[in-house]
Coordinates of C-alpha atoms and ligand atoms in Angstrom, one line a residue:
X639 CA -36.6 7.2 12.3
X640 CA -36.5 10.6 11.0
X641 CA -34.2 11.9 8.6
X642 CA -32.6 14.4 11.1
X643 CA -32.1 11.8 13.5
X644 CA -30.1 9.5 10.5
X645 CA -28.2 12.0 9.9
X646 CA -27.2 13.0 13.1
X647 CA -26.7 8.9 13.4
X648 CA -24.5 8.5 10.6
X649 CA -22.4 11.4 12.1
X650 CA -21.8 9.6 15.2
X651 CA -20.1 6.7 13.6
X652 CA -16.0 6.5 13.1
X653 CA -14.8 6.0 9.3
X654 CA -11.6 5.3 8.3
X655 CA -9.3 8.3 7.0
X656 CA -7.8 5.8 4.3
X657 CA -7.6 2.9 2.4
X658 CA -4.5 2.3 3.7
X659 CA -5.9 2.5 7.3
X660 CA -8.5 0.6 6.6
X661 CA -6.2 -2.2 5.3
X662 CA -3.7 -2.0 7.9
X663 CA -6.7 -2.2 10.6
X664 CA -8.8 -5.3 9.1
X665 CA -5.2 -7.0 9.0
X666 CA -4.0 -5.8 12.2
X667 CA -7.3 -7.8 13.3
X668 CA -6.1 -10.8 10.9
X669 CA -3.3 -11.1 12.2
X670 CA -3.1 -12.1 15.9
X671 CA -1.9 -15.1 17.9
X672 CA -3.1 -17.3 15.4
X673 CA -0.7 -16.5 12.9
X674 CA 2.3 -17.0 15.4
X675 CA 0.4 -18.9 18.1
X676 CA -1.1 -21.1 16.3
X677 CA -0.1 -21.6 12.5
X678 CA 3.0 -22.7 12.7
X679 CA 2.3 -25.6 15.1
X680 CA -0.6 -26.7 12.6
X681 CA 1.6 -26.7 10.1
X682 CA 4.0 -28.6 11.5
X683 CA 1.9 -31.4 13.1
X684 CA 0.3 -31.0 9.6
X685 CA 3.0 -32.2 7.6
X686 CA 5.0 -29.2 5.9
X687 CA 3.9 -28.0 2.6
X688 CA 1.1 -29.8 1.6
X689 CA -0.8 -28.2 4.9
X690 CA 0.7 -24.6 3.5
X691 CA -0.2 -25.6 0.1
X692 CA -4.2 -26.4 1.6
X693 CA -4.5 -23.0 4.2
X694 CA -3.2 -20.9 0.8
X695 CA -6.3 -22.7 -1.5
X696 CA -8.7 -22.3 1.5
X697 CA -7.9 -18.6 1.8
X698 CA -8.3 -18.1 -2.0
X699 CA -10.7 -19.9 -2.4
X700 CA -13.3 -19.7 0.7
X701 CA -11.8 -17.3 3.2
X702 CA -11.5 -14.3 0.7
X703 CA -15.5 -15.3 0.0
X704 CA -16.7 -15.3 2.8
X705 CA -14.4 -12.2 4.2
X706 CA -16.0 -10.0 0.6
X707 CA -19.2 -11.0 2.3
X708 CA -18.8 -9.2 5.9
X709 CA -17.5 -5.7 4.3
X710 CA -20.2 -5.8 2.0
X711 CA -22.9 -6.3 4.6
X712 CA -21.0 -3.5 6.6
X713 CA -20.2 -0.6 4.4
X714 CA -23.9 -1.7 2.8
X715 CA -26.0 -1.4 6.3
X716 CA -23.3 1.1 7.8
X717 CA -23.9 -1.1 11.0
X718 CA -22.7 -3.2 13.5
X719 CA -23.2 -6.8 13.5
X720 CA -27.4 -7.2 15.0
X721 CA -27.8 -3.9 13.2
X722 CA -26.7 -5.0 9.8
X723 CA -29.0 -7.8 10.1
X724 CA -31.9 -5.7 11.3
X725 CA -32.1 -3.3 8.5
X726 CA -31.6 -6.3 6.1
X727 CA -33.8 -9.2 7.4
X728 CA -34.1 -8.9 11.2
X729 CA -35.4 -12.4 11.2
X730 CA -31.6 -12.9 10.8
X731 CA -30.8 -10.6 13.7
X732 CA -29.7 -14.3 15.7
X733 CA -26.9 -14.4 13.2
X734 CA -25.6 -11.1 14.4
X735 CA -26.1 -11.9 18.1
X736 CA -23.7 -15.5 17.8
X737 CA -21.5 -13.1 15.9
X738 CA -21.1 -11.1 18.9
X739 CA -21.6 -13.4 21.5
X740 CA -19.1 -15.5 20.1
X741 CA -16.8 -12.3 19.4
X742 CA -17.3 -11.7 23.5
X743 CA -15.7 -15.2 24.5
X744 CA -12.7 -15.4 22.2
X745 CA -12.2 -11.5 23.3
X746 CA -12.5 -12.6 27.4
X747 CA -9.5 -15.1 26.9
X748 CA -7.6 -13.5 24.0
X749 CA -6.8 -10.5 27.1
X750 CA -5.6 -12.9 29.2
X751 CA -3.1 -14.4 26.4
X752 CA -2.3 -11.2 26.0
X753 CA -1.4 -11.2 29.5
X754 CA 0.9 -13.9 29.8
X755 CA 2.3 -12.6 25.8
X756 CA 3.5 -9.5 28.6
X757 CA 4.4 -11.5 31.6
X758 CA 6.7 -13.4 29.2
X759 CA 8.1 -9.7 27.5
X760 CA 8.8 -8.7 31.0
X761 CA 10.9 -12.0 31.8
X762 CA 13.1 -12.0 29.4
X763 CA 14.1 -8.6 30.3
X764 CA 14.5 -9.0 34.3
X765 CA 15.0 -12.9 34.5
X766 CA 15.4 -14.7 31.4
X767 CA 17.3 -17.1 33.4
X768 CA 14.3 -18.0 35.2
X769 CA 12.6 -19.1 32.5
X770 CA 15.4 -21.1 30.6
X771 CA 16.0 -22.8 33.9
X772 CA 13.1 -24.8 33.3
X773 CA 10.8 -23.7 30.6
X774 CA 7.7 -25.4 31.4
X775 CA 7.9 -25.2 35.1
X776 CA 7.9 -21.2 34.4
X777 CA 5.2 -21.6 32.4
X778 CA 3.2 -23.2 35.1
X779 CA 4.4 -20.7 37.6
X780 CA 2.5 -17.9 35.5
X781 CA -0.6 -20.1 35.5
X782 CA -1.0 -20.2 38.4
X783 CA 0.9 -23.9 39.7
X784 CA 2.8 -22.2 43.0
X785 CA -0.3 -20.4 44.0
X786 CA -2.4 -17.6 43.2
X787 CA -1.4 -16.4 39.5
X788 CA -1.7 -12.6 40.4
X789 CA 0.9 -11.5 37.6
X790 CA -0.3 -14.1 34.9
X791 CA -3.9 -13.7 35.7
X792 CA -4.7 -10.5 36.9
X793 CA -2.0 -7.8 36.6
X794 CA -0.4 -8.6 32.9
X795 CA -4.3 -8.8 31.5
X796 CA -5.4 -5.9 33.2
X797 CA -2.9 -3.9 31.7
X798 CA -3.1 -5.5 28.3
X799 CA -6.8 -5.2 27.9
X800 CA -5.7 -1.4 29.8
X801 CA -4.1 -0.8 26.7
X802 CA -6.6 -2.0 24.2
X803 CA -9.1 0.5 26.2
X804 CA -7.4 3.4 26.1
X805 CA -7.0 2.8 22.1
X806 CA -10.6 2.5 21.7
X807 CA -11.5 5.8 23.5
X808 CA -9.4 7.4 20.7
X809 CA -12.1 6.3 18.3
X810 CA -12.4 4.9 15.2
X811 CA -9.7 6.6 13.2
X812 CA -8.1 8.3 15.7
X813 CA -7.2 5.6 17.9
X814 CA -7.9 2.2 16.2
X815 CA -6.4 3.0 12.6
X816 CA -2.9 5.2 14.4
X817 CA -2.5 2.1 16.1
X818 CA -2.3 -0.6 13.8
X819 CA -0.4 2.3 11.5
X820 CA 2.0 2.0 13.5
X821 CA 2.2 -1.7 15.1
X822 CA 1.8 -3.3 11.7
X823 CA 5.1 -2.0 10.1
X824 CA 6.5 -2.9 13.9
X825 CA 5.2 -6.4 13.0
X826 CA 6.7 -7.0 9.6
X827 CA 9.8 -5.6 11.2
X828 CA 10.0 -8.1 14.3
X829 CA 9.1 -10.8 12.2
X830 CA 11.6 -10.2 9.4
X831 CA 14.3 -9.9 12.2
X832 CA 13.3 -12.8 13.7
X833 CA 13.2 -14.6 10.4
X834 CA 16.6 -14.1 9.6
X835 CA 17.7 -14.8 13.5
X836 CA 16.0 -18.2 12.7
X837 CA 17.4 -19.7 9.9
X838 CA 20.7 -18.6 9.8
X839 CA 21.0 -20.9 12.8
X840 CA 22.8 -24.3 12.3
X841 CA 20.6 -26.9 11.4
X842 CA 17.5 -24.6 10.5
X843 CA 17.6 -25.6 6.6
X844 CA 16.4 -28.9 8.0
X845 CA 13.4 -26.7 9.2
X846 CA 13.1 -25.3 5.6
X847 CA 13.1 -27.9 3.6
X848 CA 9.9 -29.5 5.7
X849 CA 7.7 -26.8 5.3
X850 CA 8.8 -26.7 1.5
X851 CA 8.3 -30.2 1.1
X852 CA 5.1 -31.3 -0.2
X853 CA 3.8 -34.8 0.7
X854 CA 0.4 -35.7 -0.2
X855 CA 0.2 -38.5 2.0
X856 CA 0.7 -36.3 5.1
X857 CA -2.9 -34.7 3.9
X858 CA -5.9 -36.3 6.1
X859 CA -8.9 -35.1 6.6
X860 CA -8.2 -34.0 9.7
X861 CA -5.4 -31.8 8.6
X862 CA -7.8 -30.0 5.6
X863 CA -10.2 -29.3 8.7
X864 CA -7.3 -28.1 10.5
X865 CA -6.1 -25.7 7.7
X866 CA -9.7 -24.9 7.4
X867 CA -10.9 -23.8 10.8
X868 CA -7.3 -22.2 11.0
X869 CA -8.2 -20.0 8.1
X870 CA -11.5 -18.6 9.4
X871 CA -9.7 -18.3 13.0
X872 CA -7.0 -16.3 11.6
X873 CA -9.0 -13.9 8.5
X874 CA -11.4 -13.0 11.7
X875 CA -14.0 -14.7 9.6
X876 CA -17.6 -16.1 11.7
X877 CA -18.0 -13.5 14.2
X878 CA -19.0 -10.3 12.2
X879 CA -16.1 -8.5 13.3
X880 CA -15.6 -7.7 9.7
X881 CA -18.7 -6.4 9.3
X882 CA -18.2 -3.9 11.7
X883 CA -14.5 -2.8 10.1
X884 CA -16.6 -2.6 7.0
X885 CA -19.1 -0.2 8.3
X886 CA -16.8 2.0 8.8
X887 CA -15.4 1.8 5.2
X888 CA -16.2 5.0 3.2
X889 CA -18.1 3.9 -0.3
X890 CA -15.1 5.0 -2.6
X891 CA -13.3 2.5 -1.9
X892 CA -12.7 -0.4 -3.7
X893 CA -13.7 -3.7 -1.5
X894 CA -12.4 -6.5 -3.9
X895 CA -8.7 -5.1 -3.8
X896 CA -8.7 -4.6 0.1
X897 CA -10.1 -8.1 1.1
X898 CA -6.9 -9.5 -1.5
X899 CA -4.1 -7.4 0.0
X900 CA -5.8 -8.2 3.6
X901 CA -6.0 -12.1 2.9
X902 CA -2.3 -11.8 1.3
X903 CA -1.2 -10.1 4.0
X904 CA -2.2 -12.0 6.8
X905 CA -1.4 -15.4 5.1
X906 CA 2.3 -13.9 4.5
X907 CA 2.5 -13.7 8.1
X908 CA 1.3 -16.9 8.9
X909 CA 3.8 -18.5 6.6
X910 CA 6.7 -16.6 7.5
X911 CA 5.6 -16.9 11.2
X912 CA 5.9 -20.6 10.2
X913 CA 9.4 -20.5 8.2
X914 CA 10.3 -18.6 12.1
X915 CA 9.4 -21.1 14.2
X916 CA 10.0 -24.8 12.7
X917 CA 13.7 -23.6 11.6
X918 CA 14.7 -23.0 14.8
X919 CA 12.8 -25.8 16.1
X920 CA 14.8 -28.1 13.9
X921 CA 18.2 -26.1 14.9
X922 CA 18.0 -27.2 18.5
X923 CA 15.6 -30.4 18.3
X924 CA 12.8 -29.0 20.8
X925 CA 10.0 -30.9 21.1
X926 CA 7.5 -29.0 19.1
X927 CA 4.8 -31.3 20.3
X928 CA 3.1 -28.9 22.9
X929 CA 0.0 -27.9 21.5
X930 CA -1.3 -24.2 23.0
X931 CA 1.9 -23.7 25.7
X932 CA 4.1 -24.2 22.6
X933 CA 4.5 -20.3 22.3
X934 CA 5.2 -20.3 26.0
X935 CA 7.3 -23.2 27.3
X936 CA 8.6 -25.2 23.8
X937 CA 10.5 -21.7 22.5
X938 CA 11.9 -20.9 25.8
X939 CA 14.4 -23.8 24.8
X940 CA 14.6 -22.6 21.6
X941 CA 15.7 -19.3 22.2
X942 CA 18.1 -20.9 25.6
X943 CA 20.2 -22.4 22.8
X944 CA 19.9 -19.2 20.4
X945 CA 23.1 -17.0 20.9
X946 CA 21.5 -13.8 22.0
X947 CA 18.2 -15.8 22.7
X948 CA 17.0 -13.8 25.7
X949 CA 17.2 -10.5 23.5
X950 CA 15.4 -12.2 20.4
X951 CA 12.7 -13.8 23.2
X952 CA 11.7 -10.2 23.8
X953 CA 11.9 -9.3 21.1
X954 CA 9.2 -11.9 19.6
X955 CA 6.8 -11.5 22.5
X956 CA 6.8 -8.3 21.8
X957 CA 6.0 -9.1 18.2
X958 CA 2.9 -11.2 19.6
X959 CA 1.7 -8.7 21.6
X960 CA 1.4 -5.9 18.8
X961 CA -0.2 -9.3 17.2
X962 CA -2.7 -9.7 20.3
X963 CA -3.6 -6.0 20.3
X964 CA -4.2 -5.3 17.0
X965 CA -6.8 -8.2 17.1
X966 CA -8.1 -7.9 20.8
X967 CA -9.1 -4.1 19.6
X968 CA -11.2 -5.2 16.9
X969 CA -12.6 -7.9 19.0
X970 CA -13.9 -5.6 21.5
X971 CA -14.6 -2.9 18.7
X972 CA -17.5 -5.3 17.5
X973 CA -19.2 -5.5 20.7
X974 CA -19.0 -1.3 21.1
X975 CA -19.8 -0.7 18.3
X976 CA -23.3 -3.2 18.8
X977 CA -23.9 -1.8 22.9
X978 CA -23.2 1.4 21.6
X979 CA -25.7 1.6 18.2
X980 CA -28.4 -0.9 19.3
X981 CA -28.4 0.5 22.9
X982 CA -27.6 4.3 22.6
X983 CA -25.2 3.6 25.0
X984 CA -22.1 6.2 25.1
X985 CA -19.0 4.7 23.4
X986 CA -16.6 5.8 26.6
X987 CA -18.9 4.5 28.8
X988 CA -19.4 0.8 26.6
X989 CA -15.8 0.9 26.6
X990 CA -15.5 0.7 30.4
X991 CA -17.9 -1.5 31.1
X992 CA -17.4 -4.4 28.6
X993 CA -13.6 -3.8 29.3
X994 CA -13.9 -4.6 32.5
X995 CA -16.6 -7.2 32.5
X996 CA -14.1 -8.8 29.5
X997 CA -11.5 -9.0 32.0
X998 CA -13.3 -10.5 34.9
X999 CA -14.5 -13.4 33.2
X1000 CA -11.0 -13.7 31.4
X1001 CA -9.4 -14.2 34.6
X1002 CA -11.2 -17.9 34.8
X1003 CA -9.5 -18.5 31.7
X1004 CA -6.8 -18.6 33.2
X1005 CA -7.2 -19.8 36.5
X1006 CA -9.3 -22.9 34.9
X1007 CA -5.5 -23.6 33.5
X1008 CA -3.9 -25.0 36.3
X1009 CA -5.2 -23.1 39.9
X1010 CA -9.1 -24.3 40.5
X1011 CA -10.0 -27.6 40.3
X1012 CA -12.2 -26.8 37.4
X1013 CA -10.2 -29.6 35.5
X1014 CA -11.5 -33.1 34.2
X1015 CA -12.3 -34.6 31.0
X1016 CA -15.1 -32.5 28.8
X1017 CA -16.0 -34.8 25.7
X1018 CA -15.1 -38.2 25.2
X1019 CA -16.1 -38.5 21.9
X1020 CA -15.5 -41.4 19.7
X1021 CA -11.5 -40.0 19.0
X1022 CA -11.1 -39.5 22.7
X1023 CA -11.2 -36.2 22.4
X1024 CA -10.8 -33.8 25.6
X1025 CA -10.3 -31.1 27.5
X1026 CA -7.8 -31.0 30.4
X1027 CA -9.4 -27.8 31.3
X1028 CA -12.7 -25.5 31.3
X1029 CA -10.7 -22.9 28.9
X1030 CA -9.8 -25.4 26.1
X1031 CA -12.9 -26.3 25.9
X1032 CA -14.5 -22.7 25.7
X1033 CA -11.9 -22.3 23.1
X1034 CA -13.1 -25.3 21.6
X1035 CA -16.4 -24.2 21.3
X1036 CA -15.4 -20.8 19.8
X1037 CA -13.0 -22.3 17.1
X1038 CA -14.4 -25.2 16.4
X1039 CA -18.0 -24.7 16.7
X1040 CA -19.1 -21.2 16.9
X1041 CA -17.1 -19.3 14.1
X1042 CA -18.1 -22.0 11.5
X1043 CA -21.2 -21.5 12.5
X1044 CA -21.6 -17.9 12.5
X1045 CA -19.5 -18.1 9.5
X1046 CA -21.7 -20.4 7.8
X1047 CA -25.1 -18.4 8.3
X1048 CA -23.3 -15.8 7.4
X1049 CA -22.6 -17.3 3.9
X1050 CA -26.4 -18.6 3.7
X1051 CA -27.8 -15.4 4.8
X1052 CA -25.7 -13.1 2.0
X1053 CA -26.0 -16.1 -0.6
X1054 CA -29.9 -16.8 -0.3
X1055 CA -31.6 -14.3 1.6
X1056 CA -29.8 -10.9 1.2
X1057 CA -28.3 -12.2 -2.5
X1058 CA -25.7 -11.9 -4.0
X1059 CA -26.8 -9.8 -6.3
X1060 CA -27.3 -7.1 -3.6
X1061 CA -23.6 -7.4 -2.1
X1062 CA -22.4 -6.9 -5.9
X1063 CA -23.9 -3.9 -6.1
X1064 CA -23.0 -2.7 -3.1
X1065 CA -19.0 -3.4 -4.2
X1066 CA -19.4 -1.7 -7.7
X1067 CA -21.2 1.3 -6.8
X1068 CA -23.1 1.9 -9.5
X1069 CA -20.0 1.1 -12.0
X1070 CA -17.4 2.8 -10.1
X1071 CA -15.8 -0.8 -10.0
X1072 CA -15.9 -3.8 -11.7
X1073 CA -16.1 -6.9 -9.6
X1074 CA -14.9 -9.3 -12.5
X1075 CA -15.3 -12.2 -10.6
X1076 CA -18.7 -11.5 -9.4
X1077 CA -20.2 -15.0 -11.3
X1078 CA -17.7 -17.1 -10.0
X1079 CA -17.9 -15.2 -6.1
X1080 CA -21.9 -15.9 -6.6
X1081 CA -21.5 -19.7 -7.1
X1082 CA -19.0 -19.7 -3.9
X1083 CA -20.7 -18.0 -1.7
X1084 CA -23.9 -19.7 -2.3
X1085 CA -23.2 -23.1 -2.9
X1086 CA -19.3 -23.8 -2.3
X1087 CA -18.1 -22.1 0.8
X1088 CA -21.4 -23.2 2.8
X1089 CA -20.7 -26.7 1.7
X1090 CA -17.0 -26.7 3.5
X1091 CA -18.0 -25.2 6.2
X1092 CA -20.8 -27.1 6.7
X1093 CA -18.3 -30.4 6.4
X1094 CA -16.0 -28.9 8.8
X1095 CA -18.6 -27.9 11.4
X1096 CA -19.8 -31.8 11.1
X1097 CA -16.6 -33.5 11.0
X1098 CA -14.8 -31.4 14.1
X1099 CA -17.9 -32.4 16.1
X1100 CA -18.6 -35.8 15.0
X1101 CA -15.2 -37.0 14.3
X1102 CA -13.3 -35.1 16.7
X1103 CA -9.6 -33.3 16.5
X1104 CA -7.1 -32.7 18.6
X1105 CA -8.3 -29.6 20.7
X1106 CA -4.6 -27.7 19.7
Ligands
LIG1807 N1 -7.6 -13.4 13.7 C1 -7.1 -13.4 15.0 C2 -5.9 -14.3 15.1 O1 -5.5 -14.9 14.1 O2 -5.3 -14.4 16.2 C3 -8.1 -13.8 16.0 C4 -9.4 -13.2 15.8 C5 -9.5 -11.8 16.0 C6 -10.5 -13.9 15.5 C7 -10.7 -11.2 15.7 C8 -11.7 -13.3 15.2 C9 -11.7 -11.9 15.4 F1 -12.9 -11.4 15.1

């Protein structure tokens, strides 16, 4: 490559304006539906504090490591995900393609969440009698269990991943970093209103006080996998999406400081996402049993017995759908950003294409819910564990398998091959910064973090979990 042509390369690519963009993008990518989705469910079926207590030690400790290691390898290789890994070792470019092939499922159903996330905004606005009628039934209805689900399927995704396109022709600064400027702050807002909303209700303390309380003997195994595949779910570790926020990172700024205000960020969410839900749970003694329709059908009934409860429903879909944005932008950002460098494809056009290539296979997604017969058991492994559908399983396979994979060679590949030595560098530029933990990030990233993933990976195949 000549030098003319790197140059004119390197001009091609977005950067962030700021550090405070950058932040608010990398967390606007962290947090998603599995802070509000997901977490607090976890949590709860994970005992309270001693699960809260784990996911914070798991973030510290291997998340954080493993997150360092994805901006490094970006802002170092200025690539996306293949291309880091071909100017570093291509031998390694397979790494890069399970990032993004990996990225490419979670992103085909994540629009159609996002879907129902506006389907549900919408209701609560025209018909939130509908839906507290009978919550689950309403549920259904959007996937599809009266006939064809053209609003849940089709409409509500097409204009959510709509949305998410029109962002991403703005570009990297212009479009991705205004957004989450501005949806981030709407996020803390929602979620502190809601907070409040929550556990001033009667009851709620009893809410409180189990997520405060911290009982060892609630910690199994199953819930440390639980906090831990949670964790790399939720920092968007395992799929090189970091990477490509990284390469975009100008090489003033300091990494060690933005990977701990983005970790603190998006576990603060999480938690308080957690000390939102399970309060009002407790207030009006719904079932929080409902694994993934628990955002759905379980807090219709919460918010039926919530004085103002259709007002505060919209309000906190809304809330999840800046969350599903902010996260389906970066998402599809990775795979741009790797048709766009490693094909010479033009970003507008990338853009339309994988949007809607995204959104047709998304749509099975959510047809596979409840509308084609695409049902049936998956896995009976030895726990009985399986899938009452085709898109719990591919979700499966994402969370479960793929991202501690891909999150697992990643570690290998910047611990042994790359070195750590090299990503040190890369964050102290030249002295600029220190990196005073550098010795004790080395060990982790070599030895540690590979070793709990590699448990995790092993026990959530072998032993099997519940698929929620
Ligand atoms: N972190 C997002 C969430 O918690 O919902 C999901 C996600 C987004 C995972 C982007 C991975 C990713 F690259």
């Amino acid at each position: 490559m000549s030098l003319k042509h790197e140059h004119h390369h390197h001009h091609k690519r977005g950067e962030w304006s700021s550090s405070l963009g950058f932040i608010l993008a990398a967390a606007g990518s962290a947090v998603g539906l599995g802070n509000i989705w997901k977490f607090p469910g976890r949590a709860y079926r994970g005992g309270g504090g001693a699960f809260l207590l784990v996911y914070i030690l798991i973030v510290v400790f291997i998340g954080s490591v493993a997150m360092l290691s994805e901006f490094a390898v970006g802002r170092n290789t200025n690539s996306n995900a293949v291309g880091a890994f071909n100017k570093l070792n291509p031998k390694w470019k397979i790494a890069g393609w399970l990032g993004i092939i990996t990225g490419f499922i979670v992103s085909c159903y994540y629009i159609q969440v996002g879907g129902w996330v506006l389907n549900y905004i919408i209701a609560y606005v025209t018909e939130p009698s509908a839906v507290f009628a009978d919550p689950l039934n309403y549920f259904y209805g959007v996937l599809g269990a009266n006939g064809f689900p053209l609003m849940g399927a089709i409409v509500y995704p097409a204009i959510f991943i709509g949305i998410c396109m029109f962002v991403l022709f703005k570009g990297v600064s212009g479009g991705i970093e205004k957004f989450n400027k501005i949806a981030m702050p709407g996020i803390v807002f929602l979620l502190l209103v809601l907070l409040v909303r929550s556990v001033t209700m009667p009851g709620a303390m009893e809410g409180v006080k189990y997520l405060l309380h911290v009982d060892f003997k609630t910690l199994t195994s199953g819930t440390i996998l639980s906090a831990l595949g949670q964790a790399f779910y939720s920092l968007s570790i395992g799929l090189a999406i970091m990477v490509t926020y990284g390469s975009y990172l100008k090489k003033e700024e300091n990494i060690v400081k933005n990977v701990g205000y983005i970790c603190f960020f998006d576990t603060m969410v999480a938690i308080v996402a957690g000390f939102m839900i399970i309060p009002a749970v407790f207030a009006t003694g719904v079932d929080p049993g409902i694994g993934g329709g628990f955002a759905f059908a379980s807090l219709a009934g919460v918010f039926h017995q919530m004085s103002g409860g259709a007002f505060f429903g919209a309000l906190f879909y809304l809330l999840l759908l800046f969350a599903a944005l902010t996260s389906e932008i970066s998402l599809v950002e990775g795979t741009i950003a790797f048709i766009s460098e490693e094909y010479h494809v033009n970003r507008k056009k990338t853009i339309i294409i994988l949007g809607v290539v995204m959104f047709v296979i998304g749509v099975f997604y959510t047809l596979s819910q409840l509308y084609l017969p695409i049902k049936g058991v998956w896995f009976d492994l030895a726990n009985g564990l399986q899938f009452p559908s085709f898109g719990d399983f591919l979700e499966f396979v994402t969370d479960r398998l793929l991202m501690p994979l891909g999150a697992l060679l990643f570690c290998i590949f910047v611990g042994w091959v790359w070195r750590p030595e090299n990503a040190i560098k890369e964050v102290e530029q030249d002295g600029a910064f220190t990196f005073k933990l550098a010795k004790l990030w080395s060990v982790m990233v070599k030895f540690v973090v590979p070793v709990a993933i590699f448990i995790v990976l092993v026990c959530g195949l072998v032993f099997g979990m519940s698929i929620s």
